[in-house]
Coordinates of C-alpha atoms and ligand atoms in Angstrom, one line a residue:
X1 CA -65.6 -18.2 -61.1
X2 CA -63.6 -16.2 -58.5
X3 CA -59.8 -16.5 -58.6
X4 CA -57.9 -15.5 -55.5
X5 CA -54.3 -14.9 -56.5
X6 CA -51.6 -15.2 -53.8
X7 CA -49.6 -12.1 -53.1
X8 CA -45.9 -12.5 -52.3
X9 CA -43.6 -9.8 -51.3
X10 CA -40.1 -10.2 -52.8
X11 CA -37.5 -8.3 -50.7
X12 CA -34.7 -7.5 -53.1
X13 CA -31.3 -7.1 -51.5
X14 CA -28.1 -8.2 -53.2
X15 CA -30.0 -10.0 -56.0
X16 CA -30.8 -7.1 -58.3
X17 CA -31.8 -9.2 -61.3
X18 CA -34.8 -11.1 -62.8
X19 CA -32.9 -14.0 -64.3
X20 CA -31.8 -16.9 -62.0
X21 CA -33.5 -15.3 -59.0
X22 CA -34.9 -18.1 -56.8
X23 CA -37.0 -15.9 -54.6
X24 CA -38.6 -14.1 -57.5
X25 CA -39.2 -17.4 -59.3
X26 CA -40.9 -18.9 -56.2
X27 CA -43.1 -15.8 -55.8
X28 CA -44.1 -15.6 -59.4
X29 CA -45.1 -19.3 -59.3
X30 CA -47.5 -18.5 -56.4
X31 CA -49.2 -15.5 -58.1
X32 CA -48.7 -11.8 -57.8
X33 CA -45.3 -10.3 -56.9
X34 CA -44.7 -7.2 -54.9
X35 CA -41.1 -6.1 -55.4
X36 CA -39.5 -4.1 -52.6
X37 CA -36.1 -2.6 -51.9
X38 CA -35.2 -1.1 -48.5
X39 CA -32.1 1.0 -47.8
X40 CA -31.5 -0.1 -44.3
X41 CA -30.5 2.8 -42.0
X42 CA -30.2 0.3 -39.1
X43 CA -27.0 -1.0 -40.7
X44 CA -24.0 -0.6 -38.3
X45 CA -21.8 2.4 -39.3
X46 CA -18.8 0.3 -40.2
X47 CA -20.8 -1.6 -42.8
X48 CA -22.6 1.3 -44.5
X49 CA -21.7 1.1 -48.2
X50 CA -19.0 3.5 -49.4
X51 CA -19.5 6.3 -51.9
X52 CA -18.6 4.3 -55.0
X53 CA -20.9 1.4 -53.9
X54 CA -23.8 3.8 -53.4
X55 CA -23.4 5.3 -56.9
X56 CA -23.4 1.7 -58.3
X57 CA -26.4 0.7 -56.2
X58 CA -28.5 3.7 -57.4
X59 CA -27.8 2.8 -61.1
X60 CA -28.5 -0.8 -60.5
X61 CA -31.8 -0.2 -58.7
X62 CA -32.8 2.1 -61.5
X63 CA -32.1 -0.6 -64.0
X64 CA -34.1 -3.2 -61.9
X65 CA -36.9 -0.7 -61.6
X66 CA -37.0 -0.4 -65.4
X67 CA -37.1 -4.2 -65.8
X68 CA -40.1 -4.1 -63.4
X69 CA -42.0 -1.5 -65.4
X70 CA -41.2 1.2 -62.8
X71 CA -43.0 -0.8 -60.1
X72 CA -40.1 -1.5 -57.6
X73 CA -41.2 -0.1 -54.2
X74 CA -38.3 1.8 -52.6
X75 CA -38.1 2.7 -48.9
X76 CA -35.4 4.0 -46.6
X77 CA -35.3 3.3 -42.8
X78 CA -35.1 0.5 -40.3
X79 CA -35.6 -2.5 -42.7
X80 CA -37.3 -4.9 -40.2
X81 CA -39.7 -2.3 -39.0
X82 CA -40.6 -1.0 -42.5
X83 CA -41.1 -4.5 -43.9
X84 CA -43.5 -5.4 -41.1
X85 CA -45.4 -2.2 -41.5
X86 CA -45.6 -2.8 -45.3
X87 CA -47.0 -6.3 -45.0
X88 CA -49.5 -5.3 -42.3
X89 CA -50.7 -2.4 -44.4
X90 CA -51.3 -4.5 -47.5
X91 CA -52.3 -7.7 -45.7
X92 CA -49.5 -9.7 -47.2
X93 CA -49.2 -13.3 -46.0
X94 CA -46.0 -14.4 -47.8
X95 CA -42.5 -12.9 -47.8
X96 CA -39.4 -14.2 -49.7
X97 CA -35.8 -13.1 -50.1
X98 CA -32.5 -14.4 -51.2
X99 CA -29.9 -14.7 -48.4
X100 CA -27.2 -12.1 -47.6
X101 CA -24.1 -13.1 -45.6
X102 CA -22.8 -10.0 -43.8
X103 CA -22.9 -10.8 -40.1
X104 CA -25.3 -7.9 -39.2
X105 CA -27.6 -9.0 -42.0
X106 CA -27.7 -12.6 -40.8
X107 CA -28.6 -11.4 -37.3
X108 CA -31.3 -9.0 -38.7
X109 CA -32.8 -11.7 -41.0
X110 CA -32.9 -14.4 -38.4
X111 CA -34.8 -12.2 -35.9
X112 CA -37.1 -11.0 -38.6
X113 CA -37.8 -14.5 -39.9
X114 CA -38.8 -15.6 -36.4
X115 CA -41.0 -12.6 -35.9
X116 CA -42.8 -13.2 -39.2
X117 CA -43.3 -16.9 -38.6
X118 CA -44.8 -16.1 -35.2
X119 CA -47.1 -13.7 -36.9
X120 CA -48.3 -16.5 -39.2
X121 CA -46.5 -15.3 -42.3
X122 CA -45.1 -17.7 -44.8
X123 CA -41.4 -16.8 -45.0
X124 CA -38.9 -18.4 -47.4
X125 CA -35.3 -17.6 -48.0
X126 CA -33.1 -18.9 -50.8
X127 CA -29.5 -19.1 -51.9
X128 CA -28.8 -16.9 -54.9
X129 CA -25.5 -15.4 -54.0
X130 CA -23.1 -18.3 -53.5
X131 CA -22.4 -21.6 -55.2
X132 CA -22.2 -23.5 -52.0
X133 CA -23.6 -22.5 -48.6
X134 CA -20.8 -21.7 -46.1
X135 CA -22.2 -24.2 -43.5
X136 CA -22.2 -27.0 -46.1
X137 CA -18.5 -27.0 -46.8
X138 CA -16.7 -28.1 -43.7
X139 CA -13.8 -30.4 -42.9
X140 CA -14.3 -34.0 -41.8
X141 CA -14.3 -32.8 -38.2
X142 CA -17.1 -30.4 -39.0
X143 CA -14.9 -27.3 -38.5
X144 CA -14.4 -24.6 -41.2
X145 CA -11.5 -24.8 -43.7
X146 CA -8.9 -22.1 -43.2
X147 CA -6.8 -22.9 -46.2
X148 CA -8.1 -22.2 -49.7
X149 CA -6.8 -25.2 -51.8
X150 CA -8.3 -28.0 -49.6
X151 CA -11.5 -25.8 -49.0
X152 CA -12.0 -25.6 -52.8
X153 CA -10.6 -28.8 -54.1
X154 CA -11.6 -31.2 -51.3
X155 CA -14.5 -29.2 -49.9
X156 CA -16.5 -27.5 -52.7
X157 CA -15.6 -29.7 -55.7
X158 CA -16.5 -32.9 -53.8
X159 CA -20.0 -31.5 -53.1
X160 CA -23.0 -31.7 -55.5
X161 CA -22.5 -29.4 -58.5
X162 CA -23.8 -25.9 -58.1
X163 CA -27.5 -25.4 -58.9
X164 CA -28.3 -24.8 -62.6
X165 CA -29.5 -21.2 -63.3
X166 CA -33.1 -20.6 -64.1
X167 CA -34.6 -18.2 -66.6
X168 CA -36.7 -15.0 -66.0
X169 CA -40.1 -16.0 -64.7
X170 CA -42.5 -16.4 -67.6
X171 CA -45.6 -14.8 -66.3
X172 CA -44.3 -12.2 -63.9
X173 CA -47.3 -10.2 -62.7
X174 CA -46.7 -7.3 -60.3
X175 CA -48.9 -5.7 -57.7
X176 CA -47.9 -2.1 -57.2
X177 CA -49.0 0.3 -54.4
X178 CA -47.9 3.8 -55.4
X179 CA -48.6 5.3 -52.0
X180 CA -46.0 2.8 -50.5
X181 CA -43.2 3.7 -52.9
X182 CA -41.0 6.7 -51.9
X183 CA -39.1 6.5 -55.1
X184 CA -35.4 5.7 -55.8
X185 CA -34.2 9.3 -55.2
X186 CA -35.5 9.1 -51.6
X187 CA -32.7 6.6 -50.9
X188 CA -30.2 9.4 -51.4
X189 CA -27.5 7.2 -52.9
X190 CA -26.2 9.6 -55.5
X191 CA -23.2 11.8 -54.4
X192 CA -23.7 15.6 -53.9
X193 CA -20.5 16.3 -55.8
X194 CA -20.1 15.0 -59.4
X195 CA -17.0 12.9 -59.1
X196 CA -18.4 10.0 -61.1
X197 CA -18.0 11.3 -64.7
X198 CA -15.3 8.8 -65.8
X199 CA -16.9 6.0 -63.9
X200 CA -20.2 6.6 -65.6
X201 CA -18.6 6.3 -69.0
X202 CA -16.9 3.0 -68.1
X203 CA -19.6 1.0 -66.3
X204 CA -23.2 -0.1 -66.9
X205 CA -24.6 -1.3 -63.6
X206 CA -27.6 -3.6 -63.9
X207 CA -28.5 -7.0 -65.3
X208 CA -27.9 -6.1 -68.9
X209 CA -24.5 -4.6 -68.1
X210 CA -23.5 -7.8 -66.3
X211 CA -24.6 -10.0 -69.2
X212 CA -22.7 -7.8 -71.6
X213 CA -19.5 -8.1 -69.6
X214 CA -19.9 -11.9 -69.4
X215 CA -20.4 -12.2 -73.2
X216 CA -17.5 -9.9 -73.9
X217 CA -15.3 -12.1 -71.7
X218 CA -16.4 -15.4 -73.1
X219 CA -15.9 -17.4 -75.3
X220 CA -12.1 -16.9 -75.2
X221 CA -11.7 -15.3 -71.7
X222 CA -11.8 -18.5 -69.6
X223 CA -9.4 -20.3 -71.9
X224 CA -6.9 -17.5 -71.9
X225 CA -7.4 -16.5 -68.3
X226 CA -4.4 -18.3 -66.8
X227 CA -2.0 -16.9 -69.3
X228 CA -3.2 -13.3 -69.2
X229 CA -4.6 -12.6 -65.8
X230 CA -1.2 -11.6 -64.3
X231 CA -0.9 -8.6 -66.7
X232 CA -2.9 -5.6 -65.6
X233 CA -2.3 -3.8 -68.9
X234 CA -4.2 -6.6 -70.8
X235 CA -7.5 -6.1 -69.1
X236 CA -8.1 -9.8 -69.6
X237 CA -10.2 -10.6 -66.6
X238 CA -14.0 -10.8 -66.6
X239 CA -14.8 -7.4 -64.8
X240 CA -17.8 -9.1 -63.1
X241 CA -17.0 -8.4 -59.4
X242 CA -19.3 -5.5 -58.9
X243 CA -22.1 -7.2 -60.9
X244 CA -21.7 -10.3 -58.7
X245 CA -21.6 -8.2 -55.5
X246 CA -24.9 -6.6 -56.3
X247 CA -26.4 -9.8 -57.6
X248 CA -27.0 -8.5 -61.1
X249 CA -25.7 -11.9 -62.3
X250 CA -25.4 -15.0 -60.1
X251 CA -22.2 -17.0 -59.6
X252 CA -24.2 -19.9 -61.0
X253 CA -24.7 -18.1 -64.4
X254 CA -21.0 -17.3 -64.6
X255 CA -19.9 -20.8 -63.5
X256 CA -22.0 -22.6 -66.1
X257 CA -21.4 -20.0 -68.9
X258 CA -17.6 -20.4 -68.4
X259 CA -17.9 -24.2 -68.5
X260 CA -20.1 -24.0 -71.7
X261 CA -17.5 -21.7 -73.3
X262 CA -15.1 -24.7 -73.3
X263 CA -17.8 -27.3 -74.2
X264 CA -17.8 -28.7 -70.7
X265 CA -14.0 -29.4 -70.7
X266 CA -13.3 -28.7 -67.0
X267 CA -9.8 -30.2 -67.4
X268 CA -8.8 -27.1 -69.4
X269 CA -6.2 -25.2 -67.3
X270 CA -7.6 -21.8 -68.2
X271 CA -11.1 -22.7 -67.2
X272 CA -10.0 -24.4 -64.0
X273 CA -8.1 -21.3 -63.0
X274 CA -11.1 -19.0 -63.8
X275 CA -13.5 -21.2 -61.8
X276 CA -11.1 -21.3 -58.9
X277 CA -11.3 -17.5 -58.7
X278 CA -15.1 -17.9 -58.2
X279 CA -13.9 -20.4 -55.6
X280 CA -11.9 -17.6 -53.9
X281 CA -15.1 -15.6 -53.7
X282 CA -16.8 -18.5 -52.0
X283 CA -13.8 -19.0 -49.6
X284 CA -14.0 -15.3 -48.6
X285 CA -17.7 -15.7 -47.8
X286 CA -17.0 -18.9 -45.9
X287 CA -14.4 -17.1 -43.8
X288 CA -16.7 -14.2 -43.0
X289 CA -19.5 -16.5 -42.1
X290 CA -17.4 -18.6 -39.7
X291 CA -15.2 -15.8 -38.5
X292 CA -17.5 -12.7 -38.5
X293 CA -14.8 -10.6 -36.8
X294 CA -12.5 -10.6 -39.8
X295 CA -13.5 -7.1 -41.1
X296 CA -12.2 -5.6 -38.0
X297 CA -9.9 -7.9 -36.1
X298 CA -6.8 -9.8 -37.2
X299 CA -7.6 -13.4 -38.0
X300 CA -4.4 -14.4 -36.4
X301 CA -4.4 -13.1 -32.8
X302 CA -0.6 -12.9 -32.7
X303 CA -0.8 -9.7 -34.7
X304 CA -3.0 -7.9 -32.1
X305 CA -0.1 -6.1 -30.7
X306 CA 1.8 -5.4 -33.9
X307 CA 3.3 -1.9 -33.7
X308 CA 1.7 -0.4 -36.9
X309 CA 3.1 3.0 -37.8
X310 CA 0.9 6.1 -37.6
X311 CA 2.0 8.2 -40.6
X312 CA -0.8 10.3 -42.1
X313 CA 1.4 11.9 -44.8
X314 CA 2.4 8.5 -46.2
X315 CA -1.2 7.2 -46.0
X316 CA -2.4 10.3 -47.9
X317 CA 0.3 9.9 -50.5
X318 CA -0.7 6.3 -50.9
X319 CA -4.4 7.2 -51.3
X320 CA -3.7 9.9 -53.9
X321 CA -1.2 7.8 -55.9
X322 CA 1.8 10.0 -55.0
X323 CA 4.2 7.6 -53.3
X324 CA 6.7 8.0 -56.1
X325 CA 6.6 4.2 -56.9
X326 CA 5.1 4.1 -60.4
X327 CA 3.3 0.8 -60.2
X328 CA 1.8 1.7 -56.8
X329 CA 0.7 5.1 -58.0
X330 CA -0.7 3.7 -61.2
X331 CA -2.9 1.3 -59.3
X332 CA -4.1 3.9 -56.8
X333 CA -4.9 6.4 -59.6
X334 CA -6.7 3.7 -61.5
X335 CA -8.9 3.1 -58.4
X336 CA -9.6 6.8 -58.0
X337 CA -10.5 7.3 -61.7
X338 CA -12.3 4.1 -62.5
X339 CA -13.6 2.7 -59.2
X340 CA -11.7 -0.5 -59.7
X341 CA -8.2 -1.9 -59.8
X342 CA -6.7 -5.0 -61.4
X343 CA -6.3 -7.9 -58.8
X344 CA -2.5 -8.0 -59.2
X345 CA -2.3 -4.2 -58.5
X346 CA -4.5 -4.6 -55.5
X347 CA -1.9 -7.0 -54.2
X348 CA 1.0 -4.7 -55.0
X349 CA -0.5 -1.6 -53.5
X350 CA -1.8 -3.5 -50.4
X351 CA 1.6 -5.0 -49.9
X352 CA 3.3 -1.6 -50.2
X353 CA 0.9 0.0 -47.6
X354 CA 1.3 -2.8 -45.1
X355 CA 4.8 -4.2 -45.5
X356 CA 6.8 -1.2 -46.8
X357 CA 5.0 1.6 -45.0
X358 CA 4.0 -0.6 -42.0
X359 CA 0.5 1.0 -41.9
X360 CA -2.3 -1.0 -40.5
X361 CA -4.2 -3.0 -43.2
X362 CA -7.5 -1.7 -41.8
X363 CA -6.6 1.8 -43.1
X364 CA -6.2 0.3 -46.6
X365 CA -9.4 -1.8 -46.2
X366 CA -11.4 1.4 -45.4
X367 CA -10.0 3.3 -48.4
X368 CA -10.9 0.4 -50.7
X369 CA -14.3 0.1 -49.0
X370 CA -15.1 3.7 -50.0
X371 CA -13.5 3.8 -53.5
X372 CA -14.2 0.4 -54.9
X373 CA -17.3 -0.2 -57.0
X374 CA -17.1 -3.9 -56.1
X375 CA -16.4 -3.2 -52.4
X376 CA -17.5 -6.5 -50.7
X377 CA -17.2 -7.1 -47.0
X378 CA -16.1 -10.7 -47.5
X379 CA -13.7 -10.3 -50.4
X380 CA -12.2 -7.1 -49.1
X381 CA -11.5 -8.1 -45.5
X382 CA -10.3 -11.6 -46.4
X383 CA -8.0 -10.2 -49.2
X384 CA -6.6 -7.4 -47.0
X385 CA -5.8 -9.9 -44.2
X386 CA -4.2 -12.2 -46.8
X387 CA -2.0 -9.4 -48.1
X388 CA -1.1 -8.3 -44.6
X389 CA -0.1 -11.8 -43.5
X390 CA -2.6 -11.6 -40.6
X391 CA -5.3 -13.7 -42.2
X392 CA -6.3 -17.3 -42.9
X393 CA -4.0 -19.0 -45.5
X394 CA -2.2 -15.6 -45.7
X395 CA 0.9 -14.5 -47.6
X396 CA 3.7 -14.9 -45.0
X397 CA 4.9 -11.7 -43.3
X398 CA 8.2 -11.8 -45.2
X399 CA 6.6 -12.0 -48.7
X400 CA 6.7 -8.5 -50.1
X401 CA 5.3 -7.8 -53.6
Ligands
LIG501 C1 -6.5 -6.0 -51.2 C2 -7.6 -6.6 -52.1 C3 -8.9 -6.2 -51.9 C4 -9.9 -6.7 -52.6 N1 -11.2 -6.3 -52.5 C5 -12.2 -6.9 -53.2 C6 -13.6 -6.4 -53.0 O1 -13.9 -5.5 -52.2 N2 -14.5 -7.0 -53.8 C7 -14.3 -8.0 -54.7 O2 -15.2 -8.5 -55.3 N3 -13.0 -8.4 -54.8 C8 -12.0 -7.9 -54.1 N4 -10.7 -8.4 -54.3 C9 -10.5 -9.6 -55.2 C10 -10.2 -9.3 -56.6 O3 -9.1 -8.4 -56.8 C11 -11.4 -8.8 -57.4 O4 -12.5 -9.6 -57.2 C12 -11.0 -8.8 -58.9 O5 -9.9 -8.0 -59.2 C13 -12.2 -8.3 -59.7 O6 -11.9 -8.3 -61.1 P1 -12.7 -9.3 -62.1 O7 -14.1 -9.2 -61.9 O8 -12.2 -8.9 -63.5 O9 -12.1 -10.7 -61.6 P2 -11.8 -12.0 -62.4 O10 -10.3 -12.2 -62.3 O11 -12.4 -12.1 -63.7 O12 -12.4 -13.1 -61.4 C14 -13.8 -13.5 -61.5 C15 -14.5 -13.3 -60.2 O13 -14.0 -14.1 -59.1 C16 -14.0 -13.3 -57.9 N5 -12.7 -13.2 -57.4 C17 -11.5 -13.1 -58.1 N6 -10.4 -13.0 -57.3 C18 -10.9 -13.0 -56.1 C19 -10.3 -12.9 -54.8 N7 -9.0 -12.8 -54.6 N8 -11.1 -12.9 -53.7 C20 -12.5 -13.0 -53.8 N9 -13.1 -13.1 -55.0 C21 -12.3 -13.1 -56.1 C22 -14.7 -12.0 -58.2 O14 -16.1 -12.1 -57.9 C23 -14.5 -11.8 -59.7 O15 -15.4 -11.0 -60.4 C24 -9.6 -7.8 -53.6 C25 -8.3 -8.2 -53.7 C26 -7.3 -7.6 -53.0 C27 -5.9 -8.1 -53.2

């Protein structure tokens, strides 16, 4: 008997994992899976990942490639063009991916989806990055929420519970075309200068590293979260933000693992507080989706003519952790050495830059974009605008940390 097995191309993007990956699950249930990652050089300059993110991405892809027995196809160039060429060359009739939410990605994916459908290709996209889709959580009048608490409590929590995570596909069978794989190094993500020595010792990008951080944090982390999260020296937060950004773990896995760690007691104040931080992640994505200009323009137009100071020396001192204010400098040096910074310090250093030095929040946002391992367009822009007092639901202009 002749078996014809369906071939499905899985376009990996910000979902660099095998567990709880809806696109991969769908593809593996159809038959053979062709895993592909494309470093998209058509990305507008402002959104090109920063140096720290590139380092993490390289490691994460390497880890994913290992999990796929070295059969992840890697390409660099115009993603839409390369993807179409790839499917034509290998006569692929089905393409799947998990959705990304940066405005340029939404535009690219929408156009590509139409082109593929017109060419008779089966295209499916899935949600693997957010607990609730941004277009599903709206106010009664169908407009987006601009204030966190009603967004989360009235909007998100009144919706159906987030999707339950699924396991690694049982019979994952991969089709590999060596001639169509340029190799991970061809993406040129690793820095030329070796500045990442300390970072390398501290972080393990990839699905296993994410799972390790989650299990280190739980079982007590969620319960203790509310009491301890305000103290940077305790290191009591989950350290999952970069893993979540690159999709090495899904928010659904984190959400349900945290709930399980308290035997389902969602009334627990620590757990409620921790889950609401995942809610802030959702809120940032919702703001970026509905207000795609927030990475570059003040959310509140009244700040458009604010007279920011131009002071390169102070900006440099802030970047290098040499302002003379110990807690600010500690945070900025932590960022430089480790590629991360505790949330409370991000607030302090952000407030210092914008409200003490009166330097435009976008200068801080760009520095964070380049240095943070967890640099995330939604969280970074929304958080900077919040700190600056220019954003939705922002800290008022007179509140200085
Ligand atoms: C100026 C500024 C810039 C920031 N830039 C980023 C960024 O580029 N990328 C990023 O992921 N976070 C950013 N944050 C949010 C937050 O500081 C980090 O997510 C958090 O410190 C990561 O540590 P953790 O994983 O231990 O978080 P935990 O405290 O354990 O929280 C769990 C998860 O919830 C999410 N989360 C927590 N707080 C926030 C928040 N305020 N906004 C959105 N999501 C949140 C993260 O995914 C985090 O991993 C920024 C905050 C500020 C004030």
